[in-house]
PDB file of C-alpha atoms in Angstrom:
ATOM      1  CA  MET U   1     150.175 116.065 176.069  1.00 44.00           C
ATOM      2  CA  ARG U   2     152.808 118.172 175.150  1.00 45.00           C
ATOM      3  CA  ARG U   3     153.262 121.095 177.037  1.00 46.00           C
ATOM      4  CA  MET U   4     155.692 124.104 176.202  1.00 50.00           C
ATOM      5  CA  THR U   5     155.923 127.833 175.133  1.00 53.00           C
ATOM      6  CA  SER U   6     156.599 128.581 171.585  1.00 52.00           C
ATOM      7  CA  ILE U   7     157.490 131.407 169.456  1.00 46.00           C
ATOM      8  CA  LEU U   8     157.449 130.428 165.690  1.00 40.00           C
ATOM      9  CA  CYS U   9     159.171 127.142 167.582  1.00 41.00           C
ATOM     10  CA  LEU U  10     159.607 125.410 170.997  1.00 37.00           C
ATOM     11  CA  ALA U  11     161.756 127.854 172.740  1.00 37.00           C
ATOM     12  CA  ALA U  12     161.664 126.836 176.072  1.00 34.00           C
ATOM     13  CA  ALA U  13     161.925 123.277 174.933  1.00 36.00           C
ATOM     14  CA  LEU U  14     164.999 120.976 173.723  1.00 36.00           C
ATOM     15  CA  LEU U  15     167.343 123.361 171.109  1.00 41.00           C
ATOM     16  CA  ALA U  16     167.193 120.093 168.935  1.00 39.00           C
ATOM     17  CA  ALA U  17     163.720 121.067 168.523  1.00 43.00           C
ATOM     18  CA  CYS U  18     163.562 124.667 167.796  1.00 52.00           C
ATOM     19  CA  GLY U  19     165.085 124.194 164.425  1.00 64.00           C
ATOM     20  CA  GLU U  20     165.779 128.405 163.249  1.00 75.00           C
ATOM     21  CA  GLU U  21     165.593 131.569 165.795  1.00 83.00           C
ATOM     22  CA  THR U  22     166.084 134.377 163.525  1.00 88.00           C
ATOM     23  CA  ARG U  23     165.883 137.823 165.463  1.00 90.00           C
ATOM     24  CA  ASN U  24     166.456 141.518 164.291  1.00 92.00           C
ATOM     25  CA  GLY U  25     168.463 143.605 167.026  1.00 92.00           C
ATOM     26  CA  GLN U  26     170.852 145.852 167.666  1.00 93.00           C
ATOM     27  CA  LEU U  27     174.534 145.481 168.873  1.00 93.00           C
ATOM     28  CA  THR U  28     175.464 148.081 171.642  1.00 94.00           C
ATOM     29  CA  LEU U  29     179.282 148.115 172.054  1.00 93.00           C
ATOM     30  CA  ALA U  30     181.209 148.184 175.536  1.00 92.00           C
ATOM     31  CA  GLY U  31     183.844 150.810 174.385  1.00 88.00           C
ATOM     32  CA  SER U  32     185.562 151.518 171.239  1.00 88.00           C
ATOM     33  CA  ASN U  33     186.659 148.931 169.847  1.00 89.00           C
ATOM     34  CA  PRO U  34     184.398 146.347 167.405  1.00 92.00           C
ATOM     35  CA  LEU U  35     183.136 143.106 168.577  1.00 92.00           C
ATOM     36  CA  LYS U  36     185.366 140.458 166.779  1.00 92.00           C
ATOM     37  CA  LEU U  37     184.351 136.974 165.681  1.00 92.00           C
ATOM     38  CA  ALA U  38     185.696 133.948 164.001  1.00 92.00           C
ATOM     39  CA  ASP U  39     184.049 132.452 161.153  1.00 92.00           C
ATOM     40  CA  GLU U  40     183.638 129.384 160.506  1.00 89.00           C
ATOM     41  CA  SER U  41     186.197 129.671 157.443  1.00 89.00           C
ATOM     42  CA  GLY U  42     188.958 130.986 160.431  1.00 89.00           C
ATOM     43  CA  LYS U  43     188.350 135.023 158.794  1.00 92.00           C
ATOM     44  CA  VAL U  44     188.114 137.564 161.633  1.00 93.00           C
ATOM     45  CA  VAL U  45     184.985 139.690 161.128  1.00 93.00           C
ATOM     46  CA  GLU U  46     184.866 142.735 163.055  1.00 93.00           C
ATOM     47  CA  PHE U  47     180.933 144.149 163.664  1.00 94.00           C
ATOM     48  CA  LEU U  48     180.356 147.543 165.212  1.00 93.00           C
ATOM     49  CA  ALA U  49     177.579 149.327 166.737  1.00 93.00           C
ATOM     50  CA  GLY U  50     174.282 149.480 165.067  1.00 93.00           C
ATOM     51  CA  PRO U  51     171.191 147.099 163.787  1.00 94.00           C
ATOM     52  CA  THR U  52     172.598 143.747 164.099  1.00 94.00           C
ATOM     53  CA  LYS U  53     170.421 139.990 162.676  1.00 93.00           C
ATOM     54  CA  VAL U  54     171.661 136.788 164.501  1.00 90.00           C
ATOM     55  CA  VAL U  55     170.302 133.715 163.345  1.00 88.00           C
ATOM     56  CA  PHE U  56     170.467 130.741 166.228  1.00 84.00           C
ATOM     57  CA  SER U  57     169.956 127.139 164.491  1.00 81.00           C
ATOM     58  CA  ALA U  58     169.522 124.088 166.540  1.00 74.00           C
ATOM     59  CA  GLU U  59     170.946 121.028 164.930  1.00 69.00           C
ATOM     60  CA  SER U  60     170.529 116.945 166.768  1.00 64.00           C
ATOM     61  CA  SER U  61     172.186 116.226 170.362  1.00 67.00           C
ATOM     62  CA  ARG U  62     171.789 120.007 170.964  1.00 70.00           C
ATOM     63  CA  ARG U  63     174.747 120.857 168.496  1.00 78.00           C
ATOM     64  CA  PHE U  64     173.763 124.888 167.429  1.00 80.00           C
ATOM     65  CA  LYS U  65     175.172 127.089 165.069  1.00 84.00           C
ATOM     66  CA  VAL U  66     175.068 130.728 165.489  1.00 88.00           C
ATOM     67  CA  SER U  67     175.288 133.475 162.377  1.00 91.00           C
ATOM     68  CA  VAL U  68     175.809 136.977 163.132  1.00 93.00           C
ATOM     69  CA  SER U  69     175.253 139.108 160.218  1.00 95.00           C
ATOM     70  CA  GLN U  70     175.433 142.966 159.562  1.00 94.00           C
ATOM     71  CA  GLY U  71     174.396 143.359 155.935  1.00 89.00           C
ATOM     72  CA  GLN U  72     175.755 141.470 153.190  1.00 86.00           C
ATOM     73  CA  ASP U  73     178.980 141.925 153.485  1.00 87.00           C
ATOM     74  CA  LYS U  74     179.294 141.451 157.032  1.00 93.00           C
ATOM     75  CA  GLN U  75     178.747 137.452 158.067  1.00 94.00           C
ATOM     76  CA  ALA U  76     180.479 135.450 161.104  1.00 93.00           C
ATOM     77  CA  THR U  77     178.983 132.053 161.719  1.00 92.00           C
ATOM     78  CA  PHE U  78     180.391 129.748 164.191  1.00 89.00           C
ATOM     79  CA  SER U  79     178.958 126.858 166.137  1.00 86.00           C
ATOM     80  CA  GLY U  80     178.909 125.048 169.858  1.00 82.00           C
ATOM     81  CA  GLN U  81     177.502 122.752 172.212  1.00 79.00           C
ATOM     82  CA  ALA U  82     173.798 123.701 174.741  1.00 72.00           C
ATOM     83  CA  PRO U  83     174.009 122.566 177.957  1.00 70.00           C
ATOM     84  CA  ALA U  84     172.163 120.349 178.557  1.00 64.00           C
ATOM     85  CA  GLY U  85     168.091 121.284 179.523  1.00 61.00           C
ATOM     86  CA  SER U  86     168.828 125.013 179.256  1.00 62.00           C
ATOM     87  CA  GLY U  87     166.546 125.657 176.239  1.00 69.00           C
ATOM     88  CA  TRP U  88     168.151 129.086 174.499  1.00 77.00           C
ATOM     89  CA  ASN U  89     169.241 130.360 178.053  1.00 85.00           C
ATOM     90  CA  PHE U  90     172.851 128.981 178.316  1.00 83.00           C
ATOM     91  CA  THR U  91     176.387 130.410 178.915  1.00 87.00           C
ATOM     92  CA  LEU U  92     179.519 129.687 176.236  1.00 86.00           C
ATOM     93  CA  ARG U  93     183.333 129.913 176.885  1.00 90.00           C
ATOM     94  CA  GLY U  94     185.342 131.321 174.137  1.00 90.00           C
ATOM     95  CA  LYS U  95     187.646 128.666 174.055  1.00 89.00           C
ATOM     96  CA  ASP U  96     185.082 125.777 173.311  1.00 87.00           C
ATOM     97  CA  ILE U  97     183.362 127.575 170.712  1.00 86.00           C
ATOM     98  CA  GLY U  98     186.757 128.814 168.819  1.00 88.00           C
ATOM     99  CA  GLN U  99     186.205 132.142 169.732  1.00 90.00           C
ATOM    100  CA  GLN U 100     188.285 135.267 171.456  1.00 91.00           C
ATOM    101  CA  VAL U 101     184.855 136.172 173.371  1.00 92.00           C
ATOM    102  CA  ASP U 102     182.285 134.207 175.922  1.00 93.00           C
ATOM    103  CA  LEU U 103     178.861 134.143 174.714  1.00 89.00           C
ATOM    104  CA  ALA U 104     175.404 134.269 177.167  1.00 91.00           C
ATOM    105  CA  SER U 105     172.298 133.930 176.022  1.00 89.00           C
ATOM    106  CA  ASP U 106     169.503 134.816 178.441  1.00 92.00           C
ATOM    107  CA  HIS U 107     165.930 134.119 176.469  1.00 89.00           C
ATOM    108  CA  LYS U 108     162.852 135.785 178.389  1.00 91.00           C
ATOM    109  CA  VAL U 109     159.208 135.346 177.522  1.00 91.00           C
ATOM    110  CA  GLU U 110     156.120 137.087 180.105  1.00 93.00           C
ATOM    111  CA  PHE U 111     152.672 136.324 179.281  1.00 94.00           C
ATOM    112  CA  VAL U 112     150.038 139.223 178.954  1.00 94.00           C
ATOM    113  CA  GLY U 113     146.581 138.876 179.441  1.00 94.00           C
ATOM    114  CA  ARG U 114     143.950 135.422 179.197  1.00 95.00           C
ATOM    115  CA  PRO U 115     144.769 132.503 177.222  1.00 94.00           C
ATOM    116  CA  TRP U 116     142.603 131.039 174.718  1.00 95.00           C
ATOM    117  CA  ARG U 117     142.008 128.007 173.237  1.00 95.00           C
ATOM    118  CA  THR U 118     141.484 126.738 169.335  1.00 94.00           C
ATOM    119  CA  ILE U 119     140.809 123.338 168.296  1.00 95.00           C
ATOM    120  CA  ARG U 120     142.082 122.313 164.638  1.00 93.00           C
ATOM    121  CA  ASP U 121     142.861 119.283 162.505  1.00 91.00           C
ATOM    122  CA  GLY U 122     146.217 118.058 162.686  1.00 91.00           C
ATOM    123  CA  GLY U 123     147.935 114.851 161.070  1.00 91.00           C
ATOM    124  CA  PRO U 124     146.788 111.856 159.299  1.00 91.00           C
ATOM    125  CA  CYS U 125     145.465 109.301 161.367  1.00 90.00           C
ATOM    126  CA  GLY U 126     143.722 105.501 161.462  1.00 84.00           C
ATOM    127  CA  PHE U 127     142.108 104.747 158.150  1.00 83.00           C
ATOM    128  CA  ASN U 128     141.205 108.378 156.437  1.00 85.00           C
ATOM    129  CA  GLY U 129     140.816 110.305 158.938  1.00 88.00           C
ATOM    130  CA  ARG U 130     142.159 113.485 160.883  1.00 90.00           C
ATOM    131  CA  MET U 131     143.698 113.888 164.757  1.00 93.00           C
ATOM    132  CA  VAL U 132     141.772 116.892 166.259  1.00 94.00           C
ATOM    133  CA  ILE U 133     144.488 118.912 168.079  1.00 95.00           C
ATOM    134  CA  GLU U 134     143.175 121.353 171.081  1.00 95.00           C
ATOM    135  CA  GLU U 135     145.981 124.233 171.286  1.00 95.00           C
ATOM    136  CA  GLU U 136     146.215 126.976 174.239  1.00 95.00           C
ATOM    137  CA  TYR U 137     147.751 130.215 173.595  1.00 95.00           C
ATOM    138  CA  GLN U 138     148.474 133.208 175.049  1.00 94.00           C
ATOM    139  CA  THR U 139     149.843 136.858 174.164  1.00 94.00           C
ATOM    140  CA  CYS U 140     153.276 137.250 175.319  1.00 94.00           C
ATOM    141  CA  ASN U 141     156.473 139.283 174.518  1.00 95.00           C
ATOM    142  CA  GLU U 142     159.372 138.599 173.816  1.00 92.00           C
ATOM    143  CA  ASP U 143     163.625 139.453 175.688  1.00 94.00           C
ATOM    144  CA  TRP U 144     165.906 138.306 174.110  1.00 92.00           C
ATOM    145  CA  ARG U 145     169.821 139.169 175.024  1.00 93.00           C
ATOM    146  CA  VAL U 146     172.994 137.854 174.048  1.00 92.00           C
ATOM    147  CA  ASP U 147     175.500 139.200 175.946  1.00 94.00           C
ATOM    148  CA  PHE U 148     179.908 138.657 174.813  1.00 93.00           C
ATOM    149  CA  ALA U 149     182.719 139.452 177.402  1.00 93.00           C
ATOM    150  CA  ASP U 150     186.340 138.904 176.772  1.00 92.00           C
ATOM    151  CA  SER U 151     187.055 135.550 177.610  1.00 92.00           C
ATOM    152  CA  ALA U 152     190.555 136.346 179.066  1.00 89.00           C
ATOM    153  CA  SER U 153     189.756 139.353 181.049  1.00 91.00           C
ATOM    154  CA  ALA U 154     185.649 138.666 181.537  1.00 91.00           C
ATOM    155  CA  GLN U 155     185.123 142.114 180.455  1.00 92.00           C
ATOM    156  CA  PRO U 156     182.243 143.264 178.371  1.00 93.00           C
ATOM    157  CA  VAL U 157     182.761 143.541 174.978  1.00 92.00           C
ATOM    158  CA  GLY U 158     179.397 144.511 173.407  1.00 92.00           C
ATOM    159  CA  THR U 159     175.725 143.287 173.479  1.00 94.00           C
ATOM    160  CA  PHE U 160     173.020 141.861 171.007  1.00 94.00           C
ATOM    161  CA  ARG U 161     169.145 142.469 172.087  1.00 94.00           C
ATOM    162  CA  SER U 162     165.897 141.677 170.491  1.00 93.00           C
ATOM    163  CA  LYS U 163     162.707 142.491 171.608  1.00 93.00           C
ATOM    164  CA  ARG U 164     159.141 142.074 170.199  1.00 92.00           C
ATOM    165  CA  ASP U 165     155.646 142.575 172.086  1.00 93.00           C
ATOM    166  CA  ASN U 166     152.262 141.377 171.184  1.00 93.00           C
ATOM    167  CA  LEU U 167     153.213 137.938 170.365  1.00 91.00           C
ATOM    168  CA  THR U 168     151.459 134.713 170.071  1.00 91.00           C
ATOM    169  CA  CYS U 169     152.978 132.066 172.202  1.00 91.00           C
ATOM    170  CA  LEU U 170     151.536 128.422 172.226  1.00 90.00           C
ATOM    171  CA  ILE U 171     151.360 127.141 175.077  1.00 91.00           C
ATOM    172  CA  TYR U 172     150.028 123.384 175.243  1.00 90.00           C
ATOM    173  CA  SER U 173     148.955 120.955 172.494  1.00 93.00           C
ATOM    174  CA  ARG U 174     147.450 118.061 173.199  1.00 93.00           C
ATOM    175  CA  ASP U 175     145.862 115.100 170.761  1.00 94.00           C
ATOM    176  CA  LEU U 176     141.939 114.618 171.546  1.00 94.00           C
ATOM    177  CA  TYR U 177     140.959 111.694 169.181  1.00 93.00           C
ATOM    178  CA  CYS U 178     141.131 110.368 165.660  1.00 93.00           C
ATOM    179  CA  ARG U 179     138.098 111.808 163.630  1.00 89.00           C
ATOM    180  CA  ASP U 180     137.956 109.110 161.107  1.00 84.00           C
ATOM    181  CA  TYR U 181     136.375 110.094 157.616  1.00 78.00           C
ATOM    182  CA  GLY U 182     136.356 106.358 156.154  1.00 71.00           C
ATOM    183  CA  PRO U 183     137.075 105.568 152.495  1.00 65.00           C
ATOM    184  CA  ASN U 184     137.120 108.437 150.423  1.00 61.00           C
ATOM    185  CA  PRO U 185     136.855 107.183 147.717  1.00 55.00           C
ATOM    186  CA  PRO U 186     135.133 104.314 149.217  1.00 50.00           C
ATOM    187  CA  TYR U 187     137.301 100.729 148.554  1.00 49.00           C
ATOM    188  CA  PRO U 188     135.876  98.444 148.227  1.00 51.00           C
ATOM    189  CA  PRO U 189     132.769  99.541 146.485  1.00 50.00           C
ATOM    190  CA  TYR U 190     129.605  99.539 148.630  1.00 47.00           C
ATOM    191  CA  PRO U 191     127.201  96.495 147.708  1.00 51.00           C
ATOM    192  CA  HIS U 192     124.459  97.599 145.895  1.00 48.00           C
ATOM    193  CA  TYR U 193     121.273  94.947 146.616  1.00 50.00           C
ATOM    194  CA  PRO U 194     118.593  93.787 144.145  1.00 50.00           C
ATOM    195  CA  ARG U 195     115.162  96.113 144.914  1.00 47.00           C
ATOM    196  CA  ARG U 196     112.609  94.207 146.325  1.00 50.00           C
ATOM    197  CA  LEU U 197     109.573  93.772 144.601  1.00 46.00           C
ATOM    198  CA  SER U 198     106.353  95.097 145.894  1.00 48.00           C
ATOM    199  CA  SER U 199     103.705  93.387 143.916  1.00 49.00           C
ATOM    200  CA  ALA U 200     103.095  91.037 140.973  1.00 48.00           C
ATOM    201  CA  GLU U 201     102.645  93.899 138.286  1.00 49.00           C
ATOM    202  CA  ASP U 202     106.226  94.783 139.344  1.00 48.00           C
ATOM    203  CA  SER U 203     107.592  91.144 138.448  1.00 48.00           C
ATOM    204  CA  VAL U 204     105.741  90.600 135.455  1.00 48.00           C
ATOM    205  CA  LYS U 205     107.356  94.226 134.506  1.00 52.00           C
ATOM    206  CA  LYS U 206     110.401  93.287 135.285  1.00 50.00           C
ATOM    207  CA  LEU U 207     110.307  89.687 133.136  1.00 47.00           C
ATOM    208  CA  ASN U 208     108.810  92.089 130.619  1.00 55.00           C
ATOM    209  CA  ASP U 209     112.004  94.443 130.711  1.00 54.00           C
ATOM    210  CA  LEU U 210     114.248  91.141 130.613  1.00 50.00           C
ATOM    211  CA  GLY U 211     112.175  90.174 127.280  1.00 55.00           C
ATOM    212  CA  VAL U 212     110.999  87.528 129.284  1.00 49.00           C
ATOM    213  CA  SER U 213     107.158  86.442 128.055  1.00 52.00           C
ATOM    214  CA  GLY U 214     105.989  83.670 130.020  1.00 52.00           C
ATOM    215  CA  ILE U 215     107.471  81.047 132.947  1.00 48.00           C
ATOM    216  CA  LYS U 216     107.239  77.531 132.029  1.00 51.00           C
ATOM    217  CA  PHE U 217     107.118  74.867 134.870  1.00 45.00           C
ATOM    218  CA  ASP U 218     107.720  70.743 133.940  1.00 46.00           C
TER     219      ASP U 218
END
């Protein structure tokens, strides 16, 4: 059985399993100064308070990228290494990610109501079958917050926050059995056995059809 809490991807499992998570939210500033982030190119980008999009991209060995953008003109992408077993909840020092700010990601999921289960076909299995999969879902609310603090003074600089309600979370998924549909098309072809003749008249008719007028016995 594979057990997880998933919103679009495995948000509570290993980062490497998540692939990419995109959130649209609001950036608020602790003071009057903008949030300054260094892009991979070395350029420093200044972000003001307002609508902001953050993309979290996980790679192998828990290596990840974070892209912060406001519109088409302002975007900064940087990468780092997430602590083992932290999912999307982690704290990174600015010096470890090439930034002047520390980053703290806090991802929370609240479950609402009763879960429900579904049965569906999964990937191929057997000779020509499909794996039957049982999955359990539950309605959930997500609150994702990323705090930025000055690396030197530890003073808050700004906060990005994304809240989404009434989502569908995958609680667990497990393989039940392989439903084998057999060869399709049939290969090798099914044998066609000769029809059993039911009477002497059928025997004579069969001989006539073959153009045999009689049988001679030596």
